Tab-separated table of C-alpha atoms in Angstrom:
chain	number	residue	atom	x	y	z
A	1275	MET	CA	21.689	-10.982	-41.422
A	1276	ALA	CA	22.755	-11.976	-44.912
A	1277	ALA	CA	24.778	-8.766	-45.095
A	1278	ALA	CA	26.728	-6.944	-42.419
A	1279	GLU	CA	24.772	-4.027	-41.023
A	1280	ASP	CA	27.823	-1.778	-41.277
A	1281	ALA	CA	28.088	-2.215	-45.051
A	1282	ALA	CA	28.251	0.919	-47.172
A	1283	PRO	CA	24.766	2.416	-47.724
A	1284	ALA	CA	25.234	2.529	-51.486
A	1285	ARG	CA	25.607	-1.243	-51.694
A	1286	GLU	CA	22.681	-3.609	-51.607
A	1287	GLU	CA	24.558	-6.889	-51.746
A	1288	GLY	CA	25.638	-8.793	-48.608
A	1289	PRO	CA	29.152	-8.687	-47.196
A	1290	GLY	CA	31.684	-10.669	-49.108
A	1291	GLU	CA	29.280	-11.135	-52.003
A	1292	ALA	CA	30.250	-10.048	-55.483
A	1293	PRO	CA	27.957	-7.336	-56.885
A	1294	LEU	CA	25.400	-8.445	-59.391
A	1295	PRO	CA	26.518	-7.903	-63.011
A	1296	SER	CA	25.066	-4.776	-64.563
A	1297	VAL	CA	25.005	-6.366	-68.032
A	1298	PRO	CA	23.291	-9.751	-68.513
A	1299	PRO	CA	25.411	-12.493	-70.096
A	1300	ASP	CA	25.220	-13.094	-73.826
A	1301	PRO	CA	22.375	-15.599	-74.392
A	1302	LYS	CA	24.325	-17.054	-77.351
A	1303	GLU	CA	27.271	-17.993	-75.166
A	1304	PRO	CA	27.276	-21.793	-74.587
A	1305	GLU	CA	26.710	-22.967	-71.080
A	1306	PRO	CA	29.764	-24.472	-69.370
A	1307	GLU	CA	29.754	-28.179	-68.672
A	1308	GLN	CA	28.621	-29.071	-65.171
A	1309	ASP	CA	31.346	-30.314	-62.867
A	1310	PRO	CA	30.373	-33.812	-61.678
A	1311	THR	CA	32.228	-33.336	-58.380
A	1312	PRO	CA	30.197	-32.124	-55.384
A	1313	ALA	CA	30.192	-28.429	-54.612
A	1314	PRO	CA	32.385	-27.594	-51.609
A	1315	GLY	CA	30.344	-27.888	-48.437
A	1316	GLY	CA	27.067	-28.047	-50.347
A	1317	ALA	CA	24.980	-30.329	-52.481
A	1318	ALA	CA	26.176	-32.384	-55.405
A	1319	PRO	CA	24.688	-31.768	-58.843
A	1320	GLY	CA	21.131	-32.961	-59.149
A	1321	GLY	CA	20.437	-32.572	-55.421
A	1322	THR	CA	22.110	-35.853	-54.426
A	1323	ALA	CA	23.964	-36.043	-51.128
A	1324	PRO	CA	27.746	-35.554	-51.383
A	1325	PRO	CA	30.253	-37.945	-49.825
A	1326	PRO	CA	30.711	-37.644	-46.040
A	1327	ARG	CA	32.654	-34.561	-45.043
A	1328	PRO	CA	35.699	-34.844	-42.802
A	1329	ARG	CA	35.040	-34.048	-39.174
A	1330	SER	CA	36.159	-30.660	-37.967
A	1331	SER	CA	36.272	-29.214	-34.479
A	1332	SER	CA	35.545	-25.745	-35.888
A	1333	ILE	CA	32.510	-24.035	-37.350
A	1334	VAL	CA	33.335	-23.408	-41.003
A	1335	VAL	CA	32.141	-19.926	-41.980
A	1336	SER	CA	31.534	-18.736	-45.510
A	1337	PRO	CA	33.480	-15.597	-46.526
A	1338	ARG	CA	30.143	-13.965	-47.362
A	1339	GLN	CA	29.595	-13.672	-43.587
A	1340	ARG	CA	32.689	-11.544	-43.118
A	1341	GLY	CA	31.688	-8.483	-41.094
A	1342	ASN	CA	28.626	-10.147	-39.542
A	1343	PRO	CA	28.420	-9.079	-35.846
A	1344	VAL	CA	27.494	-12.646	-34.918
A	1345	LEU	CA	31.096	-13.740	-35.427
A	1346	ARG	CA	32.277	-11.515	-32.580
A	1347	PHE	CA	30.175	-13.521	-30.133
A	1348	ILE	CA	31.243	-17.041	-31.176
A	1349	ARG	CA	33.747	-17.564	-28.377
A	1350	ASN	CA	33.135	-21.017	-26.906
A	1351	VAL	CA	33.925	-23.045	-30.023
A	1352	PRO	CA	36.566	-22.341	-32.703
A	1353	TRP	CA	35.568	-21.118	-36.139
A	1354	GLU	CA	37.371	-20.530	-39.395
A	1355	TYR	CA	36.614	-19.285	-42.884
A	1356	GLY	CA	36.221	-21.861	-45.620
A	1357	ASP	CA	34.975	-22.248	-49.182
A	1358	VAL	CA	31.492	-23.552	-48.348
A	1359	VAL	CA	28.046	-22.997	-49.815
A	1360	PRO	CA	26.134	-22.521	-46.517
A	1361	ASP	CA	26.855	-19.553	-44.297
A	1362	TYR	CA	27.888	-21.902	-41.479
A	1363	VAL	CA	28.831	-25.577	-41.624
A	1364	LEU	CA	28.111	-26.939	-38.145
A	1365	GLY	CA	28.966	-30.604	-38.692
A	1366	GLN	CA	29.254	-33.390	-41.199
A	1367	SER	CA	25.549	-33.256	-42.008
A	1368	SER	CA	24.334	-29.943	-40.532
A	1369	CYS	CA	24.573	-26.369	-41.710
A	1370	ALA	CA	22.942	-22.977	-41.226
A	1371	LEU	CA	21.949	-20.038	-43.366
A	1372	PHE	CA	21.822	-16.638	-41.687
A	1373	LEU	CA	19.246	-13.971	-42.467
A	1374	SER	CA	18.045	-10.802	-40.812
A	1375	LEU	CA	14.464	-9.672	-41.226
A	1376	ARG	CA	15.671	-6.187	-42.098
A	1377	TYR	CA	17.665	-7.589	-45.013
A	1378	HIS	CA	14.752	-9.836	-45.988
A	1379	HIS	CA	12.441	-6.836	-46.282
A	1380	LEU	CA	14.918	-5.202	-48.678
A	1381	HIS	CA	15.679	-8.382	-50.660
A	1382	PRO	CA	12.735	-10.799	-50.359
A	1383	ASP	CA	14.058	-13.089	-53.124
A	1384	TYR	CA	17.471	-13.559	-51.531
A	1385	ILE	CA	16.530	-16.531	-49.327
A	1386	HIS	CA	14.930	-18.394	-52.247
A	1387	GLY	CA	18.165	-18.240	-54.191
A	1388	ARG	CA	20.230	-19.275	-51.179
A	1389	LEU	CA	18.058	-22.323	-50.536
A	1390	ARG	CA	18.258	-23.364	-54.181
A	1391	GLU	CA	22.019	-22.941	-54.090
A	1392	LEU	CA	22.259	-24.981	-50.898
A	1393	GLY	CA	20.433	-27.965	-52.365
A	1394	ARG	CA	19.935	-31.177	-50.394
A	1395	GLY	CA	23.516	-31.883	-49.399
A	1396	PHE	CA	22.863	-31.591	-45.645
A	1397	VAL	CA	20.531	-33.628	-43.449
A	1398	LEU	CA	19.917	-30.737	-41.050
A	1399	ARG	CA	19.500	-27.322	-42.638
A	1400	VAL	CA	18.843	-24.421	-40.275
A	1401	LEU	CA	17.659	-20.960	-41.212
A	1402	LEU	CA	18.944	-18.783	-38.373
A	1403	LEU	CA	16.768	-15.683	-38.512
A	1404	GLN	CA	17.601	-12.539	-36.565
A	1405	VAL	CA	14.434	-10.600	-35.718
A	1406	ASP	CA	15.533	-6.970	-35.936
A	1407	VAL	CA	12.377	-5.174	-37.117
A	1408	LYS	CA	9.126	-4.125	-35.518
A	1409	ASP	CA	5.963	-6.103	-36.248
A	1410	PRO	CA	7.674	-9.188	-37.716
A	1411	GLN	CA	4.587	-11.429	-37.657
A	1412	ARG	CA	3.780	-11.361	-41.368
A	1413	ALA	CA	7.374	-11.917	-42.465
A	1414	LEU	CA	7.797	-14.722	-39.922
A	1415	LYS	CA	4.683	-16.425	-41.251
A	1416	ASP	CA	5.985	-16.275	-44.833
A	1417	LEU	CA	9.435	-17.540	-43.855
A	1418	ALA	CA	7.912	-20.366	-41.819
A	1419	LYS	CA	6.056	-21.539	-44.934
A	1420	ILE	CA	9.258	-21.357	-46.969
A	1421	CYS	CA	11.087	-23.456	-44.383
A	1422	VAL	CA	8.338	-26.081	-44.262
A	1423	LEU	CA	8.344	-26.441	-48.046
A	1424	SER	CA	12.152	-26.522	-48.136
A	1425	ASN	CA	12.547	-29.025	-45.286
A	1426	CYS	CA	14.489	-26.426	-43.338
A	1427	THR	CA	14.450	-25.713	-39.587
A	1428	LEU	CA	13.563	-22.117	-38.675
A	1429	LEU	CA	15.342	-20.766	-35.602
A	1430	LEU	CA	14.705	-17.242	-34.287
A	1431	ALA	CA	17.197	-15.001	-32.522
A	1432	TRP	CA	16.611	-11.483	-31.257
A	1433	SER	CA	20.265	-10.422	-31.053
A	1434	PRO	CA	23.666	-11.362	-32.503
A	1435	GLU	CA	24.634	-12.791	-29.102
A	1436	GLU	CA	21.658	-15.162	-29.120
A	1437	ALA	CA	22.354	-16.226	-32.699
A	1438	ALA	CA	25.965	-17.004	-31.767
A	1439	ARG	CA	24.828	-19.127	-28.804
A	1440	TYR	CA	22.666	-21.248	-31.124
A	1441	LEU	CA	25.568	-21.843	-33.510
A	1442	GLU	CA	27.856	-22.749	-30.617
A	1443	THR	CA	25.301	-25.145	-29.155
A	1444	TYR	CA	24.781	-26.978	-32.446
A	1445	LYS	CA	28.534	-27.429	-32.812
A	1446	ALA	CA	29.159	-28.368	-29.163
A	1447	PHE	CA	26.472	-31.084	-29.233
A	1448	GLU	CA	27.394	-32.425	-32.679
A	1449	GLN	CA	28.758	-35.741	-31.374
A	1450	LYS	CA	26.690	-35.941	-28.160
A	1451	PRO	CA	24.175	-38.803	-27.694
A	1452	PRO	CA	20.449	-37.943	-27.805
A	1453	ASP	CA	19.831	-38.932	-24.178
A	1454	LEU	CA	22.153	-36.124	-23.087
A	1455	LEU	CA	19.566	-33.634	-24.362
A	1456	GLN	CA	16.575	-35.388	-22.832
A	1457	GLU	CA	15.049	-34.317	-19.559
A	1458	ARG	CA	16.303	-36.330	-16.626
A	1459	ARG	CA	13.394	-37.851	-14.716
A	1460	GLU	CA	13.474	-39.323	-11.255
A	1461	ARG	CA	12.533	-42.989	-11.073
A	1462	SER	CA	11.550	-43.175	-7.381
A	1463	PHE	CA	7.916	-42.742	-6.372
A	1464	VAL	CA	8.081	-39.639	-4.162
A	1465	PRO	CA	9.919	-37.309	-6.598
A	1466	ARG	CA	7.708	-38.353	-9.510
A	1467	MET	CA	4.518	-37.875	-7.514
A	1468	SER	CA	5.809	-34.558	-6.215
A	1469	ASP	CA	6.362	-33.344	-9.764
A	1470	CYS	CA	2.869	-34.500	-10.683
A	1471	LEU	CA	1.148	-32.731	-7.782
A	1472	THR	CA	3.111	-29.488	-8.114
A	1473	SER	CA	1.844	-29.178	-11.684
A	1474	ILE	CA	-1.513	-28.316	-10.085
A	1475	ARG	CA	-1.956	-24.623	-9.518
A	1476	ALA	CA	-1.391	-23.444	-5.893
A	1477	VAL	CA	0.185	-26.762	-4.814
A	1478	ASN	CA	3.870	-26.351	-3.958
A	1479	ARG	CA	6.490	-28.984	-3.223
A	1480	THR	CA	5.956	-28.772	0.552
A	1481	ASP	CA	2.220	-29.385	0.070
A	1482	ALA	CA	2.966	-32.356	-2.206
A	1483	LEU	CA	5.254	-33.996	0.358
A	1484	SER	CA	2.682	-33.387	3.116
A	1485	LEU	CA	-0.103	-34.964	1.036
A	1486	LEU	CA	2.008	-37.992	0.139
A	1487	SER	CA	3.075	-38.567	3.748
A	1488	THR	CA	-0.529	-38.277	4.943
A	1489	PHE	CA	-2.312	-40.408	2.337
A	1490	GLY	CA	0.540	-42.649	1.225
A	1491	SER	CA	-0.586	-43.268	-2.362
A	1492	LEU	CA	-2.243	-41.600	-5.304
A	1493	ALA	CA	-5.286	-43.885	-5.010
A	1494	ALA	CA	-5.882	-42.787	-1.422
A	1495	LEU	CA	-5.383	-39.158	-2.429
A	1496	VAL	CA	-7.983	-39.432	-5.188
A	1497	ALA	CA	-10.463	-41.164	-2.858
A	1498	ALA	CA	-10.160	-38.448	-0.191
A	1499	THR	CA	-12.894	-35.864	0.274
A	1500	LYS	CA	-12.397	-32.131	0.310
A	1501	GLU	CA	-12.590	-32.175	4.108
A	1502	ASP	CA	-9.934	-34.876	4.318
A	1503	LEU	CA	-7.645	-32.897	2.032
A	1504	SER	CA	-8.142	-29.666	3.975
A	1505	LEU	CA	-7.104	-31.405	7.231
A	1506	CYS	CA	-3.683	-32.206	5.758
A	1507	PRO	CA	-0.988	-29.970	7.355
A	1508	GLY	CA	-0.366	-26.888	5.219
A	1509	VAL	CA	-3.353	-27.504	2.935
A	1510	GLY	CA	-6.294	-25.233	3.600
A	1511	PRO	CA	-9.856	-25.271	2.201
A	1512	GLN	CA	-8.939	-23.358	-0.971
A	1513	LYS	CA	-6.036	-25.628	-1.933
A	1514	ALA	CA	-8.108	-28.670	-0.996
A	1515	LYS	CA	-10.944	-27.553	-3.287
A	1516	ARG	CA	-8.554	-26.860	-6.162
A	1517	LEU	CA	-6.830	-30.213	-5.734
A	1518	PHE	CA	-10.126	-32.102	-5.438
A	1519	ASP	CA	-11.536	-30.458	-8.577
A	1520	VAL	CA	-8.426	-31.313	-10.620
A	1521	LEU	CA	-8.334	-34.932	-9.453
A	1522	HIS	CA	-12.018	-35.443	-10.308
A	1523	GLU	CA	-12.116	-33.479	-13.538
A	1524	PRO	CA	-13.149	-35.637	-16.543
A	1525	PHE	CA	-10.553	-36.260	-19.227
A	1526	LEU	CA	-13.004	-35.455	-22.014
A	1527	GLN	CA	-15.179	-32.369	-22.018
A	1528	THR	CA	-18.818	-33.166	-22.635
A	1529	PRO	CA	-20.490	-30.886	-25.175
A	1530	LYS	CA	-23.020	-28.495	-23.703
């Protein structure tokens, strides 16, 4: 949520945010000169990428998130408050904005301003969205479009605990190699073939090992008839028919 849920009912701004001015500024007042130095934790003027940020072992949290229940559940990695533009700085080139759908329904323009303020100073920009309303489909569709147009990754969480786990995971894997996240696949023949056969409905791992020990290869298994398959220990007529139909099903569906 962009604002703590326990904020006073009379306020509409998020926690830690200064209230909007009740009187607009004097249009005759000259605009201040733009500081050429990059904004802290955010984008440099003009949308250019700022210099590399120093590495930190902690999640840097914006003061505007003070009072957010998510912070109570960030326990596996350290975090600290800092003067940053995003809600959470997760690494040298990654950050996250936090939003609840309930707050979005009350302030639909809030996320547009936050994304403009964030700029392009981070390679990975995550919108961590807490789904805390009924029937969120329409709002999720609109926010997905906003994220696509803003080159932002949309990540859904259904509780503060889940949102905290996502933040912890991003920080914990910041310096990990990509192959650590990839699925580990067996290289030997039997485990790979077993995984292939068990993807067929009604064929379990025991059936796969029995079929491989009986026929010895995938080519022999494909060439077998339904009767041959049904004679395999543990494979009856129904499994044999299902397996035979899958192995002989065409890759392309012919139009009727």
